[in-house]
Short mmCIF file of C-alpha atoms and ligand atoms in Angstrom, two decimals:
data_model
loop_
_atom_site.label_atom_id
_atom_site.label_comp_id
_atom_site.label_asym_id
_atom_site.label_seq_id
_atom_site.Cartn_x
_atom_site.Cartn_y
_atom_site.Cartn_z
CA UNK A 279 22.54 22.67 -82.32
CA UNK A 280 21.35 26.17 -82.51
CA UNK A 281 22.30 28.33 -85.22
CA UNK A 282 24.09 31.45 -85.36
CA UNK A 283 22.18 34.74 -84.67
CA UNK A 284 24.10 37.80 -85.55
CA UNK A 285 22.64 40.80 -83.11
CA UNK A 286 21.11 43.16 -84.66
CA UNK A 287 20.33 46.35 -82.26
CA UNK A 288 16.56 48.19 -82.69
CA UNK A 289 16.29 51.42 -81.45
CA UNK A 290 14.61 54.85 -81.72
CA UNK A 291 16.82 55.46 -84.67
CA UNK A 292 16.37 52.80 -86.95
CA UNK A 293 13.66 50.89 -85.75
CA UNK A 294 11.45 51.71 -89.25
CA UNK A 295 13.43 49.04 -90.72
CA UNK A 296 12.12 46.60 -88.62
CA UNK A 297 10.46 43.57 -90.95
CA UNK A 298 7.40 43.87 -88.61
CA UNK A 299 6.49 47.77 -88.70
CA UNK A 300 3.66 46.69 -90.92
CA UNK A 301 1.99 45.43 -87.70
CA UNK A 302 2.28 49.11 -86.07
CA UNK A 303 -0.53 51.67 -86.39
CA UNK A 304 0.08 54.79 -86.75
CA UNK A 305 -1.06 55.71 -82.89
CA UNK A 306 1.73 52.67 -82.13
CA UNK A 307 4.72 54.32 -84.00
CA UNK A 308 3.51 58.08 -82.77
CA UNK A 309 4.22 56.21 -78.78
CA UNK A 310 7.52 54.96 -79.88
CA UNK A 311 8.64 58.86 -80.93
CA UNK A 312 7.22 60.48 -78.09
CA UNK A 313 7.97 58.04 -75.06
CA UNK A 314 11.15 57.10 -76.54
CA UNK A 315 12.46 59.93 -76.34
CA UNK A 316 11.84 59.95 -72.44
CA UNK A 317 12.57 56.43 -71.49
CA UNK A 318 14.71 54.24 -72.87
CA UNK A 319 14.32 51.85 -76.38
CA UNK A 320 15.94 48.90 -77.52
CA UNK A 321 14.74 45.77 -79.00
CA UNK A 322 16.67 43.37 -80.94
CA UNK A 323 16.35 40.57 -83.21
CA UNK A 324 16.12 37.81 -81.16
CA UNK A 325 13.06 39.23 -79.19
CA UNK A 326 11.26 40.63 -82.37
CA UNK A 327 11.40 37.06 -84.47
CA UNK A 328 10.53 34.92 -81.54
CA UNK A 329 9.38 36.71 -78.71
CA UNK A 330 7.16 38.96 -79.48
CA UNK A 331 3.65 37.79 -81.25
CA UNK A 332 3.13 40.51 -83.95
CA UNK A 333 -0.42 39.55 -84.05
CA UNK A 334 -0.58 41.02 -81.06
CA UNK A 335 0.38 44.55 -81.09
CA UNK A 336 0.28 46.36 -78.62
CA UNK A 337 -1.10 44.38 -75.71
CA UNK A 338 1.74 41.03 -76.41
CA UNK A 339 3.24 41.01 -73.37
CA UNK A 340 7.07 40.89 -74.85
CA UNK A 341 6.24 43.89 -76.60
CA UNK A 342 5.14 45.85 -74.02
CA UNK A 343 8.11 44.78 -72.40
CA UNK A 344 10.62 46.62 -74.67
CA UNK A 345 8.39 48.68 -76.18
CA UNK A 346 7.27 52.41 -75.48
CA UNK A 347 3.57 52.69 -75.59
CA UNK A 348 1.79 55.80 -75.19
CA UNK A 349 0.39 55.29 -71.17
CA UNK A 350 3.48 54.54 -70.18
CA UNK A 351 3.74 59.13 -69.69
CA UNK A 352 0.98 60.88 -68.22
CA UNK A 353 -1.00 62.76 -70.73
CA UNK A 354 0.36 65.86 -69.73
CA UNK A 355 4.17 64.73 -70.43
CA UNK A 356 3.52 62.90 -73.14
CA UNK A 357 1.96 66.14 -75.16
CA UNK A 358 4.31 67.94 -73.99
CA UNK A 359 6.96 65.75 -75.75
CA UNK A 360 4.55 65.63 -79.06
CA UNK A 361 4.78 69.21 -79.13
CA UNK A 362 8.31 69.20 -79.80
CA UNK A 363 9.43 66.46 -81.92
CA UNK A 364 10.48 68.14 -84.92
CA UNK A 365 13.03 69.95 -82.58
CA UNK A 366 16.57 70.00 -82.66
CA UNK A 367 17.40 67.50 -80.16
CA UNK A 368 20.60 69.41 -79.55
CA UNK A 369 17.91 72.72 -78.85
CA UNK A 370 18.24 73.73 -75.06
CA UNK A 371 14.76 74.33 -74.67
CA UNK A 372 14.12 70.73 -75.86
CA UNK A 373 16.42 69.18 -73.59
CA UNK A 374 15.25 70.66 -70.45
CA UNK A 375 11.60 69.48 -71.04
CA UNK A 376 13.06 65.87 -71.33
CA UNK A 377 15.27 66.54 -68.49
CA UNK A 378 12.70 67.74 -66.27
CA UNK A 379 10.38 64.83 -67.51
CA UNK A 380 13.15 62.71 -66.56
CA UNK A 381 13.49 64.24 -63.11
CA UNK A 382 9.90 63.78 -62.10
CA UNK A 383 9.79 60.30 -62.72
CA UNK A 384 12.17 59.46 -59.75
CA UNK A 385 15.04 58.13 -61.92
CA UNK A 386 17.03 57.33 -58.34
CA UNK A 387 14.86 55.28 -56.33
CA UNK A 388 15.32 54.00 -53.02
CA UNK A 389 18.23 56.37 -52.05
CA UNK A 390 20.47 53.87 -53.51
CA UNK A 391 23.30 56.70 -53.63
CA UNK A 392 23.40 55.78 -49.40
CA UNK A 393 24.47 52.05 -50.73
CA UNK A 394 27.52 53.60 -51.78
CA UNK A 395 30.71 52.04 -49.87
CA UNK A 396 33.78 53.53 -49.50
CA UNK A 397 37.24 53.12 -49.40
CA UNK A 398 39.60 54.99 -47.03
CA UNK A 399 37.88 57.86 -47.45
CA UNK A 400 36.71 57.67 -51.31
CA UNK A 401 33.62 56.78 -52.36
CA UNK A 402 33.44 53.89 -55.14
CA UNK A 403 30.75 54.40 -57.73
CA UNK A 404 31.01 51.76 -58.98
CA UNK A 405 29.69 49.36 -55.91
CA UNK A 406 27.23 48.77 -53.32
CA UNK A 407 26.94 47.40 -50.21
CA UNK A 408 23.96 47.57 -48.07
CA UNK A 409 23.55 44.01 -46.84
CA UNK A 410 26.26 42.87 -44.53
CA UNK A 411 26.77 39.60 -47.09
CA UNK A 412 26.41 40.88 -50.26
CA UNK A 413 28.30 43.27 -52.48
CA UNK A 414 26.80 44.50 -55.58
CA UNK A 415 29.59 45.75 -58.53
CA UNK A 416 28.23 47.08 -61.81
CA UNK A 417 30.99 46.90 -64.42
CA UNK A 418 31.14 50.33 -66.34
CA UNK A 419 31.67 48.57 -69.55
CA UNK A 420 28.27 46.37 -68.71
CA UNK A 421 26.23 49.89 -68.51
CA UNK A 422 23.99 48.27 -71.34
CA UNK A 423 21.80 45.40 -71.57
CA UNK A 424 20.97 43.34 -74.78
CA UNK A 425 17.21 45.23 -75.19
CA UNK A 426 15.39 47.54 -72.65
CA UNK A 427 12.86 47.04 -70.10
CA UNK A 428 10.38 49.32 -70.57
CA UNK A 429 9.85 49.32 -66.55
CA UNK A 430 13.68 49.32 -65.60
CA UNK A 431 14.34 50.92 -62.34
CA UNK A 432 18.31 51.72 -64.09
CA UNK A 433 17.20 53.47 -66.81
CA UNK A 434 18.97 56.76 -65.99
CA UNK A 435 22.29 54.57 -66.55
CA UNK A 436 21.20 54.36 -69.80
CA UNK A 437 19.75 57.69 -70.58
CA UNK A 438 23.07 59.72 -70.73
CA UNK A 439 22.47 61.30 -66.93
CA UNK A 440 25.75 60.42 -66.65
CA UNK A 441 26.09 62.40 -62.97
CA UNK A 442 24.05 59.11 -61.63
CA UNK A 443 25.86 57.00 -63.85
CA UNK A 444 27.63 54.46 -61.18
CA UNK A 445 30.79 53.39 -62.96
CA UNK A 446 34.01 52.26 -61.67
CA UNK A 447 36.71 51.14 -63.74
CA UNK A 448 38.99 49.60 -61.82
CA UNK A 449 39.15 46.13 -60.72
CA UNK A 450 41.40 46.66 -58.47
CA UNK A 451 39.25 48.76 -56.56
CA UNK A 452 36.56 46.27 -55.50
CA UNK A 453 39.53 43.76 -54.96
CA UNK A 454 41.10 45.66 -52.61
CA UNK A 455 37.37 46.48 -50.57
CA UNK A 456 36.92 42.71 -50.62
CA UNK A 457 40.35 42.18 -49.17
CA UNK A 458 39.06 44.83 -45.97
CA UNK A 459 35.55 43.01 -45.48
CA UNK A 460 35.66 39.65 -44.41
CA UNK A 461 32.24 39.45 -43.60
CA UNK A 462 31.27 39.88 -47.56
CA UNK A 463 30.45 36.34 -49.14
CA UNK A 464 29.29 37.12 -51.84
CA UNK A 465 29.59 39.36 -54.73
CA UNK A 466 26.92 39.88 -57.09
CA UNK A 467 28.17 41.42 -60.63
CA UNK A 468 25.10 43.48 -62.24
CA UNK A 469 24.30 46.47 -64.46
CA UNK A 470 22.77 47.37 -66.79
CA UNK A 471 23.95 43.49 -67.81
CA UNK A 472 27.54 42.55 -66.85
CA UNK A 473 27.31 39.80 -70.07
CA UNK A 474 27.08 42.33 -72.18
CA UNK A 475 31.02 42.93 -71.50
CA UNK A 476 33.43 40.53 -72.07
CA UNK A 477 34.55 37.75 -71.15
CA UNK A 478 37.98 38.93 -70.72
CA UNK A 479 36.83 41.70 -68.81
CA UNK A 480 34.44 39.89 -66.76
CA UNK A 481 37.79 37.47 -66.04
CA UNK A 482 39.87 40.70 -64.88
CA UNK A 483 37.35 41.00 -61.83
CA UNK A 484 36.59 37.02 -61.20
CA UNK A 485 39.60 35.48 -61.56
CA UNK A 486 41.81 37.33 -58.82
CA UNK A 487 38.35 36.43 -56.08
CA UNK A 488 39.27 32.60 -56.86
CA UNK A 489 42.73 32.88 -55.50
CA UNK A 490 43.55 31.54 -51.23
CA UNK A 491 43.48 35.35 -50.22
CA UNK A 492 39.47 35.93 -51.23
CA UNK A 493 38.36 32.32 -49.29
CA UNK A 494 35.77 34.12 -47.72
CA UNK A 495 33.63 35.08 -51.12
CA UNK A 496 31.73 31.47 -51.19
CA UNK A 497 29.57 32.97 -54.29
CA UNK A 498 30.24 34.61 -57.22
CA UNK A 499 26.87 35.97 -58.61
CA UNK A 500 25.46 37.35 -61.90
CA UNK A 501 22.67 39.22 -62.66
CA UNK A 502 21.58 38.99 -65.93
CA UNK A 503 19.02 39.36 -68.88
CA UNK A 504 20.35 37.64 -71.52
CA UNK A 505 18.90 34.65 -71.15
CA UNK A 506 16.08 36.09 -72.30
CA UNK A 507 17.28 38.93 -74.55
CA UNK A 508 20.34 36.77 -76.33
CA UNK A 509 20.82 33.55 -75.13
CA UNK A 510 23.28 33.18 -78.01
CA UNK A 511 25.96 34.74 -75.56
CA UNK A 512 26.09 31.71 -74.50
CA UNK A 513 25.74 29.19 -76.91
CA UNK A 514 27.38 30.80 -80.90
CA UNK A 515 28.49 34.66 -79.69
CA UNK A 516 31.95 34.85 -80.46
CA UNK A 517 32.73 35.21 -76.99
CA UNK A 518 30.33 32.07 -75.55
CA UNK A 519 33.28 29.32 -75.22
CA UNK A 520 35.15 31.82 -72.92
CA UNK A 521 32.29 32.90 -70.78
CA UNK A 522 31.52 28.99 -70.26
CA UNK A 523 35.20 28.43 -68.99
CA UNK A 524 35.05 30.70 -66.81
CA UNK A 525 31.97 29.66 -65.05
CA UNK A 526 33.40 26.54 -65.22
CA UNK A 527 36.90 27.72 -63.63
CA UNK A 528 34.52 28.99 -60.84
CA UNK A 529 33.37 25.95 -60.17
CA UNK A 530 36.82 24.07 -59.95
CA UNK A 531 37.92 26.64 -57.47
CA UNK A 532 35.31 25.31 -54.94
CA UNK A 533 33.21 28.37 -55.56
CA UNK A 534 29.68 28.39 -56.14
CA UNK A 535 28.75 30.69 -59.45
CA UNK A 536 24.86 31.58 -58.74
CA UNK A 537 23.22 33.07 -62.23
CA UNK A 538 20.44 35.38 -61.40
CA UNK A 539 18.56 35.43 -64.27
CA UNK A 540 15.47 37.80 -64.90
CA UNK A 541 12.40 36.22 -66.61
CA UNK A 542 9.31 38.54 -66.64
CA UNK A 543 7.10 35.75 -68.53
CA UNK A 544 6.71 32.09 -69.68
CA UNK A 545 7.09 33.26 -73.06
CA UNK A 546 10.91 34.11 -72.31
CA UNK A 547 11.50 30.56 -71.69
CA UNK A 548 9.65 28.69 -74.57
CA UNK A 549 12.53 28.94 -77.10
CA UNK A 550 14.93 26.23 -78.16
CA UNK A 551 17.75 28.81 -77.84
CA UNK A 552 17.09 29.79 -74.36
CA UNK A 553 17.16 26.07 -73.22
CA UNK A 554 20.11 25.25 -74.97
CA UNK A 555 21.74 28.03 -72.91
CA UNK A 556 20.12 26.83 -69.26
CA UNK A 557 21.77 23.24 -70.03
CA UNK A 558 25.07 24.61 -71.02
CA UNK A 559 25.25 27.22 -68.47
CA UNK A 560 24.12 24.12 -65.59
CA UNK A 561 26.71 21.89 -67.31
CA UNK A 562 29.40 24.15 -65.94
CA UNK A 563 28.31 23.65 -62.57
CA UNK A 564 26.31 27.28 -62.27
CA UNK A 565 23.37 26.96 -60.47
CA UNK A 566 20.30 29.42 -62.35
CA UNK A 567 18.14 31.07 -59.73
CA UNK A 568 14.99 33.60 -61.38
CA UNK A 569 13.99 37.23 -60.28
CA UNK A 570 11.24 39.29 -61.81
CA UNK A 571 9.13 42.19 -60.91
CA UNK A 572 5.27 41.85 -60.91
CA UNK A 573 4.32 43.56 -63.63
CA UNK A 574 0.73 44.47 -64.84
CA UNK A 575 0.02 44.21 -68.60
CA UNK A 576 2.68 41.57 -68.78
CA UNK A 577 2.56 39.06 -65.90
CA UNK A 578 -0.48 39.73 -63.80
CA UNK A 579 -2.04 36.66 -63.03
CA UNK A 580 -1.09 33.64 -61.01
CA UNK A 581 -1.60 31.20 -63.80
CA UNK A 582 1.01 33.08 -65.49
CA UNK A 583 3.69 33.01 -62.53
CA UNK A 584 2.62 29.34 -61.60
CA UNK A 585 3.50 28.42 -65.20
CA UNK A 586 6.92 30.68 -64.91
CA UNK A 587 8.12 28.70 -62.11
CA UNK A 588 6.76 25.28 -63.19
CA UNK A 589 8.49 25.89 -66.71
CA UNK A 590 11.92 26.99 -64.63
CA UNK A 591 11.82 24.35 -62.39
CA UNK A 592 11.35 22.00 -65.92
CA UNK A 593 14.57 23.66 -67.18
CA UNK A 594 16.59 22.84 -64.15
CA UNK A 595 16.28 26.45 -62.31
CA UNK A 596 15.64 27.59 -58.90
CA UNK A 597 12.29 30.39 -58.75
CA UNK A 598 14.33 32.76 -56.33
CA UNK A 599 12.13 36.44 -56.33
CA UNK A 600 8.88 38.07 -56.77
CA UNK A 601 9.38 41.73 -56.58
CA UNK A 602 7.27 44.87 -56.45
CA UNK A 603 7.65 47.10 -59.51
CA UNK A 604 10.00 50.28 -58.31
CA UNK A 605 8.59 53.37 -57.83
CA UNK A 606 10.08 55.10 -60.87
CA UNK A 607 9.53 55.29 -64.57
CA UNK A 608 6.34 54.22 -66.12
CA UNK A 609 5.57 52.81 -62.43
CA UNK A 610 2.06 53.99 -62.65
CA UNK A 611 1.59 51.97 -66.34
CA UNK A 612 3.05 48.63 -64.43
CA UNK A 613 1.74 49.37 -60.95
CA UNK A 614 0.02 46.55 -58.88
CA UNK A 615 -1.33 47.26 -55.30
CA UNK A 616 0.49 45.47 -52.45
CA UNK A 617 -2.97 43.27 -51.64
CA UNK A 618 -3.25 42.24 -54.68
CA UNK A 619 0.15 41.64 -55.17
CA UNK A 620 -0.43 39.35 -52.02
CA UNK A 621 -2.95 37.85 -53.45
CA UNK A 622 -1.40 36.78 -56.43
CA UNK A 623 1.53 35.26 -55.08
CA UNK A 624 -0.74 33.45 -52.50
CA UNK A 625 -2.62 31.73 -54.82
CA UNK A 626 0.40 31.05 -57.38
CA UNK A 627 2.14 29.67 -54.39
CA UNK A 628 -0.54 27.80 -53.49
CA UNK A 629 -1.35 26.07 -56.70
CA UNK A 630 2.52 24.91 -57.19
CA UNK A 631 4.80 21.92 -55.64
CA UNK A 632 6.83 22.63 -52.69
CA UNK A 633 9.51 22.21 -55.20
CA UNK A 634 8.44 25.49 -56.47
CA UNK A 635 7.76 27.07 -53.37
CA UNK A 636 11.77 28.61 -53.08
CA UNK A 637 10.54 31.44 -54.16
CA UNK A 638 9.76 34.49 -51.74
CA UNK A 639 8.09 37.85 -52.06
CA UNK A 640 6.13 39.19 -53.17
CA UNK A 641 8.92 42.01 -51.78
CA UNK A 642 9.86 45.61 -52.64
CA UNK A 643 13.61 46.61 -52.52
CA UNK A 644 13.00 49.61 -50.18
CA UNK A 645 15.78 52.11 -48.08
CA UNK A 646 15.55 50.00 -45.12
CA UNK A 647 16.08 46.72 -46.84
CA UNK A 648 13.86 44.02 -48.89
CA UNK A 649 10.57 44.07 -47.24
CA UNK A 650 8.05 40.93 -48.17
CA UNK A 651 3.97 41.59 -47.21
CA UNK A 652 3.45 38.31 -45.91
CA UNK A 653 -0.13 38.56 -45.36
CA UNK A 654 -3.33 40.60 -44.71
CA UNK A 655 -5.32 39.93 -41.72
CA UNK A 656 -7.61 41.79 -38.99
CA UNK A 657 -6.40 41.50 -35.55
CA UNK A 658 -8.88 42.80 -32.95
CA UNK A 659 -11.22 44.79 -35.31
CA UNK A 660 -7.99 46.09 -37.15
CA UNK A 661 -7.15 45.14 -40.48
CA UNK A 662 -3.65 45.08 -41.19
CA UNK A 663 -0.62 44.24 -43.65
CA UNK A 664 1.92 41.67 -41.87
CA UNK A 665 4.89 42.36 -43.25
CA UNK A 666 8.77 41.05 -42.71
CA UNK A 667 12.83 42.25 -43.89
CA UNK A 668 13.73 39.33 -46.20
CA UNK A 669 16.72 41.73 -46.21
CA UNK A 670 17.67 44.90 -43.51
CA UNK A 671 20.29 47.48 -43.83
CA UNK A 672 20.51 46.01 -39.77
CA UNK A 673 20.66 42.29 -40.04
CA UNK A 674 19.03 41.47 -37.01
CA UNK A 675 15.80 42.85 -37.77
CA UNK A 676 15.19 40.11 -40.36
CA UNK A 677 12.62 38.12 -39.92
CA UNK A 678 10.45 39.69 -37.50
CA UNK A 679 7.18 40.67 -38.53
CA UNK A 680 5.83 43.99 -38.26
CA UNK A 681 2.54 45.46 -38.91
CA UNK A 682 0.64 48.38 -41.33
CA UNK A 683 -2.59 50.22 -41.17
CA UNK A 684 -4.32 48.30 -44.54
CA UNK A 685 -4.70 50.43 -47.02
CA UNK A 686 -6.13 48.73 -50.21
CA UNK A 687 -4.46 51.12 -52.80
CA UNK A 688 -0.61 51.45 -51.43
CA UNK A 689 1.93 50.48 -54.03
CA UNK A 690 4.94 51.12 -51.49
CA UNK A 691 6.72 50.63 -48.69
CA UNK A 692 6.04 55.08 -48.02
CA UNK A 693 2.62 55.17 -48.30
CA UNK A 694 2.09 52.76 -45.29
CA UNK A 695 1.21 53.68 -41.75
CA UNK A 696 2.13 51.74 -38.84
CA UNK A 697 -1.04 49.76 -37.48
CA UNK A 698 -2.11 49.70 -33.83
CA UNK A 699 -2.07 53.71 -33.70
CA UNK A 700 2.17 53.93 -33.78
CA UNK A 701 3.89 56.44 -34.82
CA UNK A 702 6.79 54.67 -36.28
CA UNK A 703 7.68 51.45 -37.10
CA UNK A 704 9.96 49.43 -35.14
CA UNK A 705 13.20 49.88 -37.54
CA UNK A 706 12.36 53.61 -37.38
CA UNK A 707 13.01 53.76 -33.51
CA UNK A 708 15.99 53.25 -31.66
CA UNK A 709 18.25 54.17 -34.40
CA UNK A 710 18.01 50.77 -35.67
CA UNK A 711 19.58 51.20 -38.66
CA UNK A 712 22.03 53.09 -37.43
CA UNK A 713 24.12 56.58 -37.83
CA UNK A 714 21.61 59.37 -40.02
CA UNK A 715 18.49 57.28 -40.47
CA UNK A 716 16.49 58.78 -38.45
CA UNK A 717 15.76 60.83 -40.54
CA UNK A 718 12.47 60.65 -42.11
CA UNK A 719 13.61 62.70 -45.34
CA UNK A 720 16.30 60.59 -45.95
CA UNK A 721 14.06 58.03 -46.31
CA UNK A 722 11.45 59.19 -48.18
CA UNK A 723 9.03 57.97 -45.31
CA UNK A 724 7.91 61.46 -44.04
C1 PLP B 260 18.63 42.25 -53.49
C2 PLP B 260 19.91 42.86 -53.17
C3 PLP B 260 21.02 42.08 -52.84
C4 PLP B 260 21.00 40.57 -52.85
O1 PLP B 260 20.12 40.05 -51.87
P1 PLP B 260 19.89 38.49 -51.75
O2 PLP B 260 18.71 38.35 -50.84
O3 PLP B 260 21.12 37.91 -51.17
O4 PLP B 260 19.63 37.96 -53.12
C5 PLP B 260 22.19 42.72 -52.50
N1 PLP B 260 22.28 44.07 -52.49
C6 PLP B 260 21.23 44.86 -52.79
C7 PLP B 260 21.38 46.35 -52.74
C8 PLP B 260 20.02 44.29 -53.15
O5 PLP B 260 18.97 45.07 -53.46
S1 SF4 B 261 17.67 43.83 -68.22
FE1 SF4 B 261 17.60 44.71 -66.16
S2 SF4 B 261 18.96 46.48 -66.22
FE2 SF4 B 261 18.52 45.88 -68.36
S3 SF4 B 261 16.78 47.12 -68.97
FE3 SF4 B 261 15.94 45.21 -68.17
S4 SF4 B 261 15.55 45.59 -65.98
FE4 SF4 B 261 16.91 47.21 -66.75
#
């Protein structure tokens, strides 16, 4: 049995009395003040003893994965920020340059304020729901997660720009917008990290969806880090016991309770502690499916994914995602090109067991919907990207392929061209995605 890990929070503030700052030059600790103060910072215990390889520093891939190093700003931001760190961070002047930093580094992606539903006539912050299925709810007590991700498309949740905060207390709320869509099956709980909350609290919004009058939400979905961040939450926390009864009171209820756990590299899942949790979590009845972003300087190669999924599948989980990094943050640090992206998943796919092969991507979560390149290939002296909606705001339009001019240095879904001379593509025409979208500024497609 595992033994008891009490967290212990590193952050901007007090992470000089880390055990392993001897293994930080001074060029390492000078990036943790500057970007820090720009993007968000917190490490814990758990990852710094057995996670990260202090040997290492900076290029271990766990480290660069909570983090700040110095490219993760542009020069010119970055001195900017040097300038003034012996300011009061209270000084007006100070906090506009972060601000502004903050601004330019596209700390909304994706227009996900359009995913917000509403209910007669208010809009709930706290939600979204762009695909017909699947409602997303972010707790606003789970606005948090156990350590940072230095590439985390969220961060402004976390960086007190508290007008984009999405936060809604009240369960009652998303009960009652279940209870007026029918067509929802499932409802995904995310953050931030919804097990950073309670249990209790987490039972305030679950329990009431396992009752006759919410038969039509078959799963009950969480999106989480800890299994890689603190898999004690489920195995000594104080807390672990409950969270395990109610996954299992999920299960009795005839409901499936799909865990949608982010792993970013093999690393993540070579501790005794984080198996421990995968076997208690799967002895409930939870099925574990894994997400991650591709992710230079931490997980680009296919040897590395190949031995992510292999290692998951080993542990009794289902690979599930491959995403595209978000175009926000330190994108341009963690940026991979969509061929090579391609590439990579191609021959990772390629090299693994069919049993492997439930994984699909690799895909960027774009306005329009989740949109996998499924190939490169020249079609009458054109070369092209083949790409397909894994996901679409419209529901129909998933599945069929479309095509893009190739261009061997797009990172995005907006800096593609239609192939074959079009002027849109076919999701842009028709109003295919119905009332507004038309418009090209909406999407960020003009
Ligand atoms: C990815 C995503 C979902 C879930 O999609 P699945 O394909 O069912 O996993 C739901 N809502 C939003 C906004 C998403 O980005
Ligand atoms: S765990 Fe998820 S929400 Fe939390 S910092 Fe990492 S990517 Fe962001």
């Amino acid at each position: 049995m595992t033994k008891e890990m009490k967290y212990r929070a590193y952050t901007l503030h007090n992470y000089k009395e880390l055990p392993q700052i001897k293994y930080l030059s001074p060029q390492d600790i000078e990036a943790i003040e500057v970007v820090g103060r720009v993007l968000p910072f917190k490490a814990n215990n758990y990852v710094v003893e057995q996670l990260i390889d202090w040997n290492n520093i900076p290029n271990d891939p766990i480290f660069t994965l909570t983090f700040p190093r110095k490219e993760m700003l542009s020069e010119e931001h970055y001195n900017q920020v040097l300038n003034m760190l012996d300011s009061d961070p209270n000084d007006p002047a100070y906090k506009e340059t972060i601000d502004t930093i903050r601004r330019t580094l596209n700390p909304n992606p994706a227009g996900q304020e359009h995913n917000i539903p509403t209910l007669e006539g208010e809009s709930l912050d706290g939600m979204q729901h762009k695909y017909r299925e699947t409602v997303l709810f972010f707790p606003s007590q789970g606005q948090t997660c156990h350590a940072y991700c230095t590439f985390c498309f969220r961060w402004p949740q976390f960086s007190g720009m508290s007008d984009l905060k999405f936060a809604m207390k009240e369960a009652d709320l998303l009960h009652e917008y279940l209870r007026q869509h029918k067509e929802v099956t499932d409802v995904l709980f995310t953050g931030g990290d919804p097990l950073t909350t309670t249990s209790r609290i987490l039972s305030t919004y679950i329990e009431p969806l396992l009752t006759k009058e919410f038969d039509h939400i078959r799963n009950i979905r969480i999106g989480s880090k800890a299994l890689s961040y603190w898999p004690y939450r489920f195995l000594t926390d104080n807390d672990a016991d409950n969270l395990i009864e109610l996954f299992t009171k999920v299960r009795q209820a005839g409901k499936n309770l799909a865990f949608q756990a982010h792993f970013n590299h093999p690393t993540e899942l070579s501790t005794d502690v984080v198996k421990e949790a995968i076997e208690r979590i799967k002895s409930t009845g939870a099925q574990i499916r894994t997400q991650s972003p591709l992710l230079d300087k931490i997980n680009n190669s296919p040897e590395i994914w190949a031995e992510m999924w292999q290692k998951q599948v080993d542990l009794g989980c289902i690979p599930y995602y491959m995403f595209i990094a978000r175009d926000t943050g330190s994108k341009a640090f963690f940026e991979v090109p969509l061929v090579d992206a391609w590439k990579l998943f191609s021959k990772a796919y390629s090299s693994v067991s069919g049993i492997c092969r439930t994984v699909r991507g690799p895909s960027m979560s774009a306005y329009p919907g989740k949109v996998a390149v499924r190939g490169v290939r020249e079609i009458k002296g054109e070369k092209m990207f083949i790409l397909n909606f894994l996901q679409c705001r419209n529901p129909d339009l998933v599945g069929i392929p479309f095509f893009a001019k190739f261009d061997a240095e797009a990172t995005w879904l907006d800096q593609l061209k239609p192939a074959f001379g079009e002027e849109k593509f076919f999701y842009e025409k028709d109003n295919l995605l119905g009332e507004g979208t038309d418009n090209k500024e909406i999407w960020g497609l003009a």
